[in-house]
Amino acid sequence: MVMMRLRLGLLVKDLKYRFKVASSTVSKSIVFLPELHVLQKHVPPCFSAFSDTRIVLDCTEIFNQSLTYSNYKSHNIFKVLVCVNMTGAVVLISKLWGGSVSDTKWLLEQLNAGDAVMVDKGFIHLKPDLVKKDVQLYCPPLKTKEQFTKEEVNVTRRIASARIHVERKMEQIKNFRILQSVMPLALNKIADEIFFVCGALTNLLPPLVS
């Protein structure tokens, strides 16, 4: 249905009759952020210690032909934030950007008091804004001494066990060939849409976490 809509531009009413479904089913997005109480109806074992996690956040890059040069990657890149839920489904995707810092205001607007966000150490800067919204941040502890305590090691291990699913989702998204090579300059104007569609299509695959 998605491919017919994209490739042929078929109307919603047409698809409704072809697939014998309601118009609302055709129009429904497969990338959406459920409320926490909905997610908590089924908490995977790896999230048992983090059952209030509404999103797991990560960042990835794709190569492109533009002025967004990265000395670290020695290439022009687009960056994008991807959020998944506890089952590994994509729930939010940011716009692509070429700078060093993304505007995370759009993300904060999606969260409610009592939610929790799981990130790696690269997103520790979000903590002050999340605290203001009464949102918990799950992040591996920063090394401030020669070695971690036993509890810090356990926390790091548990978070890594849960966060691995967002990394697996990134792999699924970037399995699309259009994201594996350098994106031509001619496609830059629709790069957001291209990445979003690739991310959305991975939600049609079996859940990463059962």
Short mmCIF file of C-alpha atoms in Angstrom, two decimals:
data_model
loop_
_atom_site.label_atom_id
_atom_site.label_comp_id
_atom_site.label_asym_id
_atom_site.label_seq_id
_atom_site.Cartn_x
_atom_site.Cartn_y
_atom_site.Cartn_z
CA MET A 1 0.00 0.00 0.00
CA VAL A 2 2.80 2.39 0.92
CA MET A 3 4.67 1.69 -2.30
CA MET A 4 1.55 2.13 -4.43
CA ARG A 5 0.83 5.42 -2.70
CA LEU A 6 4.41 6.65 -3.24
CA ARG A 7 5.10 5.30 -6.72
CA LEU A 8 1.68 5.63 -8.35
CA GLY A 9 0.21 8.44 -6.28
CA LEU A 10 -3.05 6.54 -5.82
CA LEU A 11 -5.75 8.34 -3.86
CA VAL A 12 -6.82 7.27 -0.37
CA LYS A 13 -10.28 6.28 -1.64
CA ASP A 14 -8.70 4.11 -4.34
CA LEU A 15 -6.46 2.31 -1.84
CA LYS A 16 -9.38 1.88 0.53
CA TYR A 17 -11.29 -0.12 -2.06
CA ARG A 18 -8.26 -2.05 -3.33
CA PHE A 19 -7.28 -3.28 0.13
CA LYS A 20 -10.80 -3.38 1.59
CA VAL A 21 -9.93 -1.27 4.64
CA ALA A 22 -11.25 1.95 6.18
CA SER A 23 -10.01 5.35 4.99
CA SER A 24 -8.58 5.95 8.46
CA THR A 25 -6.42 2.82 8.08
CA VAL A 26 -4.99 4.10 4.80
CA SER A 27 -4.26 7.52 6.27
CA LYS A 28 -2.81 6.33 9.57
CA SER A 29 0.89 6.95 10.10
CA ILE A 30 3.01 3.97 11.12
CA VAL A 31 5.43 6.33 12.88
CA PHE A 32 3.76 7.65 16.02
CA LEU A 33 4.57 7.99 19.72
CA PRO A 34 2.24 6.00 22.02
CA GLU A 35 1.48 7.25 25.50
CA LEU A 36 3.56 5.71 28.28
CA HIS A 37 0.64 3.82 29.83
CA VAL A 38 0.09 2.07 26.50
CA LEU A 39 3.75 1.05 26.24
CA GLN A 40 3.72 -0.24 29.82
CA LYS A 41 1.12 -2.87 28.96
CA HIS A 42 3.99 -4.92 27.57
CA VAL A 43 7.46 -4.20 28.94
CA PRO A 44 10.23 -6.40 27.46
CA PRO A 45 12.46 -8.09 30.05
CA CYS A 46 15.49 -5.97 29.09
CA PHE A 47 13.50 -2.86 30.09
CA SER A 48 12.19 -4.23 33.38
CA ALA A 49 14.41 -1.82 35.32
CA PHE A 50 13.46 1.06 33.00
CA SER A 51 9.73 0.48 32.53
CA ASP A 52 8.97 4.21 32.32
CA THR A 53 11.11 4.57 29.17
CA ARG A 54 8.98 6.19 26.49
CA ILE A 55 11.75 6.66 23.94
CA VAL A 56 15.27 5.44 23.29
CA LEU A 57 17.20 8.13 21.44
CA ASP A 58 20.15 7.83 19.08
CA CYS A 59 21.79 9.71 16.22
CA THR A 60 23.08 8.52 12.86
CA GLU A 61 24.60 10.08 9.75
CA ILE A 62 24.29 9.67 6.00
CA PHE A 63 26.70 10.93 3.38
CA ASN A 64 25.53 13.66 1.04
CA GLN A 65 26.78 16.06 -1.59
CA SER A 66 26.53 19.46 0.08
CA LEU A 67 28.42 21.99 2.17
CA THR A 68 27.94 20.09 5.45
CA TYR A 69 31.51 18.82 5.69
CA SER A 70 32.61 16.80 8.71
CA ASN A 71 36.30 16.72 9.60
CA TYR A 72 35.62 13.67 11.77
CA LYS A 73 34.01 11.70 8.94
CA SER A 74 36.13 13.34 6.21
CA HIS A 75 32.94 13.64 4.22
CA ASN A 76 29.79 15.70 3.78
CA ILE A 77 27.12 14.36 6.10
CA PHE A 78 23.54 14.75 7.22
CA LYS A 79 22.74 13.88 10.83
CA VAL A 80 19.37 12.71 12.09
CA LEU A 81 17.88 11.78 15.47
CA VAL A 82 15.84 8.59 15.65
CA CYS A 83 13.64 7.59 18.59
CA VAL A 84 12.35 4.06 19.14
CA ASN A 85 10.11 2.63 21.85
CA MET A 86 10.74 -0.37 24.08
CA THR A 87 9.85 -2.84 21.31
CA GLY A 88 12.25 -1.19 18.84
CA ALA A 89 9.60 0.50 16.69
CA VAL A 90 10.45 3.92 15.25
CA VAL A 91 8.27 6.55 16.96
CA LEU A 92 9.98 9.85 16.10
CA ILE A 93 12.42 11.00 13.42
CA SER A 94 13.98 14.47 13.36
CA LYS A 95 14.68 16.59 10.34
CA LEU A 96 18.14 16.07 8.88
CA TRP A 97 20.75 18.71 9.67
CA GLY A 98 24.34 19.41 8.76
CA GLY A 99 25.61 21.32 11.78
CA SER A 100 27.13 20.05 15.00
CA VAL A 101 24.05 20.57 17.17
CA SER A 102 20.42 19.67 16.55
CA ASP A 103 17.40 21.61 17.76
CA THR A 104 15.82 19.24 20.29
CA LYS A 105 12.87 21.50 21.14
CA TRP A 106 10.61 19.33 18.96
CA LEU A 107 11.61 16.30 21.03
CA LEU A 108 10.93 17.94 24.38
CA GLU A 109 7.47 18.95 23.18
CA GLN A 110 6.56 15.27 22.71
CA LEU A 111 7.37 14.25 26.29
CA ASN A 112 5.22 14.35 29.42
CA ALA A 113 6.01 14.46 33.12
CA GLY A 114 6.71 10.92 34.31
CA ASP A 115 8.23 9.79 31.00
CA ALA A 116 11.82 8.60 30.74
CA VAL A 117 14.34 8.88 27.91
CA MET A 118 17.22 6.48 27.39
CA VAL A 119 20.36 7.80 25.69
CA ASP A 120 24.10 7.27 25.44
CA LYS A 121 26.66 9.63 26.98
CA GLY A 122 26.58 11.92 23.95
CA PHE A 123 23.16 13.20 24.97
CA ILE A 124 23.86 14.01 28.60
CA HIS A 125 23.39 17.70 27.71
CA LEU A 126 19.63 17.06 27.51
CA LYS A 127 19.38 16.44 31.24
CA PRO A 128 18.68 20.05 32.42
CA ASP A 129 15.80 20.46 29.94
CA LEU A 130 14.38 17.05 30.79
CA VAL A 131 14.54 17.77 34.52
CA LYS A 132 12.45 20.91 33.93
CA LYS A 133 9.76 18.72 32.40
CA ASP A 134 10.02 16.08 35.16
CA VAL A 135 11.32 13.57 32.63
CA GLN A 136 13.81 10.92 33.78
CA LEU A 137 17.07 10.46 31.86
CA TYR A 138 18.66 7.03 31.68
CA CYS A 139 22.28 7.43 30.62
CA PRO A 140 25.43 5.43 31.38
CA PRO A 141 27.35 7.10 34.22
CA LEU A 142 30.22 9.37 33.25
CA LYS A 143 33.66 8.30 34.41
CA THR A 144 34.72 10.87 37.01
CA LYS A 145 37.22 8.63 38.80
CA GLU A 146 39.69 5.88 37.93
CA GLN A 147 37.10 3.12 37.91
CA PHE A 148 33.35 2.66 38.21
CA THR A 149 31.66 1.29 41.30
CA LYS A 150 29.95 -2.10 41.09
CA GLU A 151 26.55 -0.38 40.90
CA GLU A 152 27.71 1.91 38.10
CA VAL A 153 28.99 -1.10 36.16
CA ASN A 154 25.63 -2.85 36.58
CA VAL A 155 23.70 0.24 35.47
CA THR A 156 25.93 0.62 32.41
CA ARG A 157 25.41 -3.04 31.51
CA ARG A 158 21.62 -2.87 31.91
CA ILE A 159 21.34 0.30 29.83
CA ALA A 160 23.57 -1.16 27.11
CA SER A 161 21.41 -4.30 27.01
CA ALA A 162 18.31 -2.18 26.44
CA ARG A 163 19.87 0.40 24.11
CA ILE A 164 21.25 -2.19 21.70
CA HIS A 165 17.83 -2.33 20.06
CA VAL A 166 18.01 1.27 18.83
CA GLU A 167 21.36 0.39 17.24
CA ARG A 168 19.74 -2.61 15.55
CA LYS A 169 16.98 -0.33 14.28
CA MET A 170 19.56 2.04 12.81
CA GLU A 171 21.04 -0.92 10.94
CA GLN A 172 17.63 -1.81 9.54
CA ILE A 173 17.05 1.74 8.33
CA LYS A 174 20.46 2.04 6.72
CA ASN A 175 20.03 -1.27 4.94
CA PHE A 176 18.14 0.71 2.30
CA ARG A 177 20.61 1.20 -0.53
CA ILE A 178 19.68 4.85 -1.05
CA LEU A 179 21.11 5.57 2.43
CA GLN A 180 24.26 3.49 1.97
CA SER A 181 25.91 5.60 -0.72
CA VAL A 182 26.42 9.35 -1.09
CA MET A 183 23.07 11.04 -1.53
CA PRO A 184 23.15 13.14 -4.73
CA LEU A 185 22.80 16.89 -4.40
CA ALA A 186 19.61 16.71 -6.47
CA LEU A 187 17.93 14.72 -3.67
CA ASN A 188 18.92 17.01 -0.80
CA LYS A 189 15.59 18.84 -0.90
CA ILE A 190 13.71 15.64 -0.20
CA ALA A 191 16.32 13.99 2.04
CA ASP A 192 14.04 14.35 5.09
CA GLU A 193 11.24 12.53 3.31
CA ILE A 194 13.57 9.80 2.03
CA PHE A 195 14.93 9.01 5.48
CA PHE A 196 11.47 9.16 7.06
CA VAL A 197 10.03 6.67 4.57
CA CYS A 198 12.96 4.29 5.11
CA GLY A 199 12.47 4.53 8.88
CA ALA A 200 8.72 4.05 8.58
CA LEU A 201 9.08 0.96 6.39
CA THR A 202 11.17 -0.78 9.06
CA ASN A 203 8.11 -0.66 11.30
CA LEU A 204 6.52 -3.19 8.96
CA LEU A 205 9.21 -5.71 9.92
CA PRO A 206 8.80 -8.08 12.91
CA PRO A 207 9.41 -6.34 16.27
CA LEU A 208 13.02 -6.23 17.37
CA VAL A 209 12.02 -6.94 20.98
CA SER A 210 9.36 -9.46 21.95
#
